[in-house]
Coordinates of N, CA and C in Angstrom, one line a residue:
X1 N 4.1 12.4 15.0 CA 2.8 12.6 14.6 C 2.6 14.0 13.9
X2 N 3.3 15.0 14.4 CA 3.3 16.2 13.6 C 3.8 16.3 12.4
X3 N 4.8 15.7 11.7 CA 5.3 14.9 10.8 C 4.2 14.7 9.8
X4 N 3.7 14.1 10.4 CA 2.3 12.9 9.4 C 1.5 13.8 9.5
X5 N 0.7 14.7 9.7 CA -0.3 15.4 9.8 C 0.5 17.0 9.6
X6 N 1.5 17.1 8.7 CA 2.3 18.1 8.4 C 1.6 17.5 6.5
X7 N 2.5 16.4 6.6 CA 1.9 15.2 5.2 C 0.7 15.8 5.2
X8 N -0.1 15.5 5.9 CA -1.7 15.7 5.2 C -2.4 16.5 5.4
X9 N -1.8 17.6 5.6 CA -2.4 19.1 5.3 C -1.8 19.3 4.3
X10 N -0.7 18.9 3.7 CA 0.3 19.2 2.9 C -0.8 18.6 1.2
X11 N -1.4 17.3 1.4 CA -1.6 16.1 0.4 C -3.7 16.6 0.4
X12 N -4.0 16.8 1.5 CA -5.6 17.0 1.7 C -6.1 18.1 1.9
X13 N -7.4 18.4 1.3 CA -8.2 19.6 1.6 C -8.4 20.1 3.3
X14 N -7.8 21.4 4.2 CA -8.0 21.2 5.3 C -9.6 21.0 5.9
X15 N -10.6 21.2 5.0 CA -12.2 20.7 5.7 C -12.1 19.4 6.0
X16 N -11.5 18.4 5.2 CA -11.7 17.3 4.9 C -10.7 16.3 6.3
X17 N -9.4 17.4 6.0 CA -8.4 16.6 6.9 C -9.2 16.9 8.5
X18 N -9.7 17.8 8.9 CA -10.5 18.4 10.2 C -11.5 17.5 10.3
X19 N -12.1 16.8 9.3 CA -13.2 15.8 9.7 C -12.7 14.6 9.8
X20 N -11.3 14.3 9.5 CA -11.1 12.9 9.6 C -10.4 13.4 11.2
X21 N -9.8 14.3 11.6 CA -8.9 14.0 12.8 C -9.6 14.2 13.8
X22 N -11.1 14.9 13.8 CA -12.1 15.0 14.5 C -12.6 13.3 14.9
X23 N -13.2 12.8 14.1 CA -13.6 11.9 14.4 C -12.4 10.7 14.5
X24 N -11.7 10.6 13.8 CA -10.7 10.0 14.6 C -10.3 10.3 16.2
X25 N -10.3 11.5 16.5 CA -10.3 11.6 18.1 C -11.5 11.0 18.8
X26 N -12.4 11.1 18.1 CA -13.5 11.0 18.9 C -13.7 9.3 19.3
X27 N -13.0 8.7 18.3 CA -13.3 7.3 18.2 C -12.1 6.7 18.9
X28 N -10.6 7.4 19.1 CA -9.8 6.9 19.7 C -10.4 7.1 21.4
X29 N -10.7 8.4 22.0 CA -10.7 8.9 22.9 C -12.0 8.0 23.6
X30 N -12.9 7.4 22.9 CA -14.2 6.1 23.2 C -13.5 5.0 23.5
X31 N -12.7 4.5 22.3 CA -12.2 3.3 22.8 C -11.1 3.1 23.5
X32 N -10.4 4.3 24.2 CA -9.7 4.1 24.8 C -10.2 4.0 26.4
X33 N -11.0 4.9 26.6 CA -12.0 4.5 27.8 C -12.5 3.3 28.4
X34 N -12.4 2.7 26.8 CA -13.2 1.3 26.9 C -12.0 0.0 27.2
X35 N -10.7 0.5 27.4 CA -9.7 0.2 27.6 C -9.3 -0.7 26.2
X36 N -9.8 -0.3 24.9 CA -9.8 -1.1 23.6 C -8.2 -0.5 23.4
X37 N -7.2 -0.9 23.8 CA -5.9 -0.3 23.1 C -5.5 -0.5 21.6
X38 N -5.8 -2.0 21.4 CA -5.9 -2.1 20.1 C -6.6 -1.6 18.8
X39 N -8.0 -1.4 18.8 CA -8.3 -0.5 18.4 C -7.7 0.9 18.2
X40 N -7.6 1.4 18.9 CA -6.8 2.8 18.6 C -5.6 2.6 17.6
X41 N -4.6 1.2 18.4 CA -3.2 0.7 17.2 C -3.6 0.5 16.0
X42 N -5.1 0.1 15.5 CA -5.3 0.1 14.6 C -5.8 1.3 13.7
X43 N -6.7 1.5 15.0 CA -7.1 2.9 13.6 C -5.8 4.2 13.2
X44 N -4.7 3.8 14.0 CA -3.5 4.8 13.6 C -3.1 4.1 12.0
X45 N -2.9 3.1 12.4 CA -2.4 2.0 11.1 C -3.6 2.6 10.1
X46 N -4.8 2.7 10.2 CA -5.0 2.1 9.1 C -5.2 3.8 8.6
X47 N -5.1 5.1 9.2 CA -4.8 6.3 8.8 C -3.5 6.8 8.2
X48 N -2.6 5.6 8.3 CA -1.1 5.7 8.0 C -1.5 5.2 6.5
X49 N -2.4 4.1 6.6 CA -2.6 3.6 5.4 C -2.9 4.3 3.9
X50 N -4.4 5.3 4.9 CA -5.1 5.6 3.8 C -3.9 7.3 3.0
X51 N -3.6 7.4 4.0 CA -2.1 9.2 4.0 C -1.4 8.7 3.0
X52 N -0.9 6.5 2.9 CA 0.0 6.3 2.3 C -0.6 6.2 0.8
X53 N -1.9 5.8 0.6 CA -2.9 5.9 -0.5 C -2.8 7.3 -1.3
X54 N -3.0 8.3 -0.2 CA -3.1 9.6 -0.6 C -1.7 10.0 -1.6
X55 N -0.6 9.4 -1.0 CA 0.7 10.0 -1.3 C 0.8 9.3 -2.5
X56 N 0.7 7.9 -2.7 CA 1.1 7.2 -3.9 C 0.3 8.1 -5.2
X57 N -0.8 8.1 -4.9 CA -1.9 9.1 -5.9 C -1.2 10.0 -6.4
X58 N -0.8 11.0 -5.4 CA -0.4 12.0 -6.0 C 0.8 11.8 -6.5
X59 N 1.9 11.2 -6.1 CA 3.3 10.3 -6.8 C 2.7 9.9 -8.8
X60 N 1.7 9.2 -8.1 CA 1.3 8.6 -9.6 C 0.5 9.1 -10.6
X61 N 0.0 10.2 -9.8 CA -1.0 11.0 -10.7 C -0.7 11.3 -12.5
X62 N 0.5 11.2 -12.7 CA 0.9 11.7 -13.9 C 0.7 10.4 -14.9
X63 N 0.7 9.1 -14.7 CA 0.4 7.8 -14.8 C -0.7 7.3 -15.0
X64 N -1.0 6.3 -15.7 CA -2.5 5.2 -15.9 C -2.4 4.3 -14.2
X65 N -1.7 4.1 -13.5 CA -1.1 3.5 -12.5 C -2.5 4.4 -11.0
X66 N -2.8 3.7 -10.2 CA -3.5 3.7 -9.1 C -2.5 3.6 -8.4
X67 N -3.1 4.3 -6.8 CA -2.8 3.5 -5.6 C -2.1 2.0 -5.2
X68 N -3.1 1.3 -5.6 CA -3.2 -0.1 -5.4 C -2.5 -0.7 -5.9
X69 N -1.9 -0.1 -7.1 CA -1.0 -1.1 -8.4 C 0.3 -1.5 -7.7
X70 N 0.3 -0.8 -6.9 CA 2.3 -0.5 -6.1 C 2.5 -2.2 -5.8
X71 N 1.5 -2.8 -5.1 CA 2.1 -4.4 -4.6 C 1.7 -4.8 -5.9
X72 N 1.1 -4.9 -6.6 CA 0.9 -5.6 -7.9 C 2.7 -5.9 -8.6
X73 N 3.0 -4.6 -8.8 CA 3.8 -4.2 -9.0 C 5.3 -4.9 -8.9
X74 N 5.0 -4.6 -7.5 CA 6.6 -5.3 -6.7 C 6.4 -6.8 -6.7
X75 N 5.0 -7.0 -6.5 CA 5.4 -8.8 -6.2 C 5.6 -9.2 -7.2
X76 N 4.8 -8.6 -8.8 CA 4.9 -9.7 -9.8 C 6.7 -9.5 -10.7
X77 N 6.9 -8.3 -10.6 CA 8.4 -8.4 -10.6 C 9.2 -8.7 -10.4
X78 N 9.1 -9.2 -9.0 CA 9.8 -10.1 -8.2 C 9.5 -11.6 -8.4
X79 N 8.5 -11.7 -8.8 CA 7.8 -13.1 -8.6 C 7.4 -13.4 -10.3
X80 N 8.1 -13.3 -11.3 CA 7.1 -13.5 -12.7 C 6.5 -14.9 -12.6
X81 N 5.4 -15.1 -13.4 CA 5.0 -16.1 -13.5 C 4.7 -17.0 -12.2
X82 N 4.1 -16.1 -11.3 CA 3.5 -16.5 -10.1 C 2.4 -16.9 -10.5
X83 N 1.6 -17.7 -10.4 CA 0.0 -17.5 -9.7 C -1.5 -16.4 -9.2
X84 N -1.7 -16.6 -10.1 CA -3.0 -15.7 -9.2 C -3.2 -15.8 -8.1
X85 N -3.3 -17.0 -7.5 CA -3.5 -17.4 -6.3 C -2.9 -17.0 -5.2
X86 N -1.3 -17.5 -6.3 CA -0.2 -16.9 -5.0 C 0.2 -15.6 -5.4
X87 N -0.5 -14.7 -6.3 CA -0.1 -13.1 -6.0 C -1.6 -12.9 -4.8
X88 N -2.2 -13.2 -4.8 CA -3.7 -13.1 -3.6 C -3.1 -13.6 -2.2
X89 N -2.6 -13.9 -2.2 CA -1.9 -14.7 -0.6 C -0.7 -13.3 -0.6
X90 N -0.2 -13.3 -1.5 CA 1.0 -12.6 -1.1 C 0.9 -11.3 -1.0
X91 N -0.3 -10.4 -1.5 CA -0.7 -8.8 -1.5 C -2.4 -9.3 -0.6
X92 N -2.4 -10.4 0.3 CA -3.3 -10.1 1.3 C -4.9 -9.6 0.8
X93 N -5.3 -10.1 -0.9 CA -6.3 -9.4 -1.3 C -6.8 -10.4 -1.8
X94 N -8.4 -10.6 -2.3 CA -9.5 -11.7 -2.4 C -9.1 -12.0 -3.4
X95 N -9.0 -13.4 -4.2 CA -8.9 -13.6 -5.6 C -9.5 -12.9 -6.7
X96 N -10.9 -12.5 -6.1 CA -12.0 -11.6 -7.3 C -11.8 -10.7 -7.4
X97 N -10.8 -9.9 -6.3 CA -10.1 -8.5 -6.3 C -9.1 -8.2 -7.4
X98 N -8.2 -10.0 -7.1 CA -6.4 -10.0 -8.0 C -6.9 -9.7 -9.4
X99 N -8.2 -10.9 -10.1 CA -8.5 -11.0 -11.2 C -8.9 -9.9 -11.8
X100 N -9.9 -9.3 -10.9 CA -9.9 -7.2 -11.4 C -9.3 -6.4 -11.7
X101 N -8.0 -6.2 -11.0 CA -7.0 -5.3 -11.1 C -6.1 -6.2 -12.2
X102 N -5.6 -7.3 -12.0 CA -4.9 -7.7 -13.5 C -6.0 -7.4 -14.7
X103 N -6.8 -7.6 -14.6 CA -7.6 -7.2 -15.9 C -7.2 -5.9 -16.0
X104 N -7.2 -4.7 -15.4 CA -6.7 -3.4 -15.2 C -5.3 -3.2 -15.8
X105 N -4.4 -4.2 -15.1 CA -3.2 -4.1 -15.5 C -2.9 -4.3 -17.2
X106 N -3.5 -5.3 -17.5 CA -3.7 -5.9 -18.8 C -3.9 -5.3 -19.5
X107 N -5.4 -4.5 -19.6 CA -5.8 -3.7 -20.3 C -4.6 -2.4 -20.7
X108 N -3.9 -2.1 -19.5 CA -2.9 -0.6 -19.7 C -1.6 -1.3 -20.1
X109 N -1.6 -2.6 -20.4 CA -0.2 -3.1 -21.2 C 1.0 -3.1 -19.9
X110 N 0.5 -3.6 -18.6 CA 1.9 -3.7 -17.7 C 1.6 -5.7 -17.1
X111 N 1.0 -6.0 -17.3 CA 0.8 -7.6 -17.0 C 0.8 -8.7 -18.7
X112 N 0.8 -9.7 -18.4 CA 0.8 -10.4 -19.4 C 0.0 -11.6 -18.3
X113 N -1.2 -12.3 -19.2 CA -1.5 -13.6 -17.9 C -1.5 -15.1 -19.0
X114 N -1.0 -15.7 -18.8 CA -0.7 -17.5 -19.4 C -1.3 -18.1 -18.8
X115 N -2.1 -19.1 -19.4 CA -2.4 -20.5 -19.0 C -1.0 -21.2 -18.5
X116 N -0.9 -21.7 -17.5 CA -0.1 -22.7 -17.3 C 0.0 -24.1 -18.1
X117 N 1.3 -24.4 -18.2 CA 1.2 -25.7 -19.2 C 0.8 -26.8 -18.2
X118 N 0.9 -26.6 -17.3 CA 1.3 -28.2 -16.3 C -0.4 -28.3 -15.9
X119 N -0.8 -27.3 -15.5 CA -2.5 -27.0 -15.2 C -3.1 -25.7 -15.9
X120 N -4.3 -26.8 -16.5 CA -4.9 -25.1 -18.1 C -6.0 -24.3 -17.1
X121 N -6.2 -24.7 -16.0 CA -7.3 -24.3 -15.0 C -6.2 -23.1 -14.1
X122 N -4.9 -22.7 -14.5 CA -3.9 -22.0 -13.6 C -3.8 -20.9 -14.4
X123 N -3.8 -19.3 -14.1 CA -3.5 -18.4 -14.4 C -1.6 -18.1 -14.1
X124 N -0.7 -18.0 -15.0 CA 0.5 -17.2 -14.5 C 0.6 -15.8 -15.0
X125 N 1.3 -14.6 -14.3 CA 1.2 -13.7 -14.5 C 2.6 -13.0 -14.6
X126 N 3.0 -12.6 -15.4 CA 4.2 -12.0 -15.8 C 4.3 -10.1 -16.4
X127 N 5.6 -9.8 -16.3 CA 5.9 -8.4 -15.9 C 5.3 -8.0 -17.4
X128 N 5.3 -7.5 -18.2 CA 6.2 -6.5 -19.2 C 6.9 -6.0 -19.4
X129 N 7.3 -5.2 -20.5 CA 8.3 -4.4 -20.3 C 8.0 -2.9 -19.6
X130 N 6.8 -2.9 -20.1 CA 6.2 -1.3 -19.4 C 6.1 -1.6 -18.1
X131 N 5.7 -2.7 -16.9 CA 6.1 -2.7 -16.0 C 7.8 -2.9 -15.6
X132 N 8.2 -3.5 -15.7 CA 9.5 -3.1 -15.9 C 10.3 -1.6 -15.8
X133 N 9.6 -1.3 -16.8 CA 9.9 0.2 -16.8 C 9.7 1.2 -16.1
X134 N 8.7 1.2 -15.4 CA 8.1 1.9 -14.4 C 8.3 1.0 -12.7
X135 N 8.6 0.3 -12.7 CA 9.0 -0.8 -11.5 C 10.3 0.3 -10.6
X136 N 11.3 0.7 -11.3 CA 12.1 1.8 -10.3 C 10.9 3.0 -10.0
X137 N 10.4 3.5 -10.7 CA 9.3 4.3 -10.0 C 8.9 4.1 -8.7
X138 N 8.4 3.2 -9.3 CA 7.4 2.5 -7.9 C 8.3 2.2 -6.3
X139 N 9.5 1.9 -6.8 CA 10.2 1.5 -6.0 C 11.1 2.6 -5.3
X140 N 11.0 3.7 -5.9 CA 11.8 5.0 -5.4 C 10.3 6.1 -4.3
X141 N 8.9 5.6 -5.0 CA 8.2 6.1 -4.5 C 7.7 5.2 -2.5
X142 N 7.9 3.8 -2.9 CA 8.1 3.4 -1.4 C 8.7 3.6 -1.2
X143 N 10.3 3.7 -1.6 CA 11.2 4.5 -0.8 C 10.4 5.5 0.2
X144 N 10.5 6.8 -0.7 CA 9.9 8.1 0.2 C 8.8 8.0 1.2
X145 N 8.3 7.0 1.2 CA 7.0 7.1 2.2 C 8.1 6.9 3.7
X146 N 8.6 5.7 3.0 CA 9.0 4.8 4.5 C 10.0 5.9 4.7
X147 N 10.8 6.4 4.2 CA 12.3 7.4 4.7 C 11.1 8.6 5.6
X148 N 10.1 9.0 5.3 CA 9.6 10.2 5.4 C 8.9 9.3 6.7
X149 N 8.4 8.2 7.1 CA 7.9 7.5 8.2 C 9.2 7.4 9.1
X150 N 9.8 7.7 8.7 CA 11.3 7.1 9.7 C 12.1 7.9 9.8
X151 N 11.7 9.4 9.2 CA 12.3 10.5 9.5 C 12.6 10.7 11.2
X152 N 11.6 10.6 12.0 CA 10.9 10.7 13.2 C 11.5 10.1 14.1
X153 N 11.8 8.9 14.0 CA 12.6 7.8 14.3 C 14.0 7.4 14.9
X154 N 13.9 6.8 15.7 CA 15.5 6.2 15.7 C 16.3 5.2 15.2
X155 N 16.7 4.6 14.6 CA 16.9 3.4 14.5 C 16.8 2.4 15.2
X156 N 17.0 2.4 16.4 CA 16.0 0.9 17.7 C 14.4 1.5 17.7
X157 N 14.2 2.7 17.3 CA 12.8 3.2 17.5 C 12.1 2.4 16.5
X158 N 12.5 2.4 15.2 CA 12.3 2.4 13.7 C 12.1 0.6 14.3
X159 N 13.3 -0.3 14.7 CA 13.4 -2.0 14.3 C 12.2 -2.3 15.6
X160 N 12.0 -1.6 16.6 CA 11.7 -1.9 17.6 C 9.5 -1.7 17.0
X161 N 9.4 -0.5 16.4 CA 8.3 -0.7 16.0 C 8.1 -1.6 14.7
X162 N 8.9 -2.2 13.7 CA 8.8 -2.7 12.8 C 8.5 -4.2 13.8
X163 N 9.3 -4.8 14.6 CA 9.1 -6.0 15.4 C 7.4 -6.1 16.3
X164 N 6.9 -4.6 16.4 CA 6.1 -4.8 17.7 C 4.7 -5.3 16.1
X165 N 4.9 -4.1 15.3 CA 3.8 -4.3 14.1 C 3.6 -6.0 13.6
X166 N 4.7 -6.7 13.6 CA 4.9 -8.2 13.2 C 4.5 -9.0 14.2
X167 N 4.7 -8.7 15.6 CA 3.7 -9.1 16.6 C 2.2 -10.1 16.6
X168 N 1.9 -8.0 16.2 CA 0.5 -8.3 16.4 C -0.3 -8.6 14.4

């Protein structure tokens, strides 16, 4: 934890970081009374989340590239000529959200979107080359998060929390 909150003194203004770990205590230290354990597992998670937001930003800052673009990124790379649908299933986000952000992508020249031939009611979505090109970026920048999350770690520590997170 000192680790991570080394990060975000490091990444955030310290008024700002003092108001989130303030009230973050205040909200773990309630629900934990209330015997809410989960809650707390979550609100850790989703502070890891927003730190991991914080980090990509500044990673990307030099870039037309967001936060958010990182799973765009990796799935459709992985995946060309997926689905809208099935990039929304697979980055966990609303379809009205996918269709926003590919608009985004589009517009900055890293997506390409096709009617499907088999169904003209189907969006497929394909890389470019500018995604392409920046795809090791992205992928050297999750690197660092996760190496710098698992600095801390043991290796049964590291598989043992990756298993308990898949859990729940």
């Amino acid at each position: 934890m000192q680790n991570f909150l080394f990060l975000c003194f490091k990444l955030l203004s310290p008024d700002f970081l003092c108001d989130i770990i303030v009230a973050d205590a205040t909200i773990i230290s309630m629900l934990a009374r209330k015997g809410n354990y989960m809650a707390t597992i979550m609100r850790k998670v989703n502070i890891l989340s927003r730190a991991e937001g914080v980090f990509r930003n500044d990673m990307l800052k030099d870039s037309s590239l967001s936060p958010c673009h990182h799973s765009y990124i990796l799935a459709i790379s992985k995946n060309p000529g997926m689905t809208q649908d099935e990039l929304a299933g697979h980055i966990c986000v609303n379809k009205s959200g996918v269709t926003r952000t590919l608009a985004q992508l589009e517009g900055l020249g890293y997506v390409e979107r096709r009617v499907c031939e088999a169904d003209k009611r189907v969006m497929r979505v394909y890389p470019t080359e500018l995604m392409l090109e920046v795809l090791p970026r992205v992928v050297d920048i999750v690197h660092l998060w996760n190496d710098y999350l698992n600095e801390a770690l043991t290796e049964d520590e590291a598989e043992t929390l990756s298993r308990l997170l898949d859990k729940v």
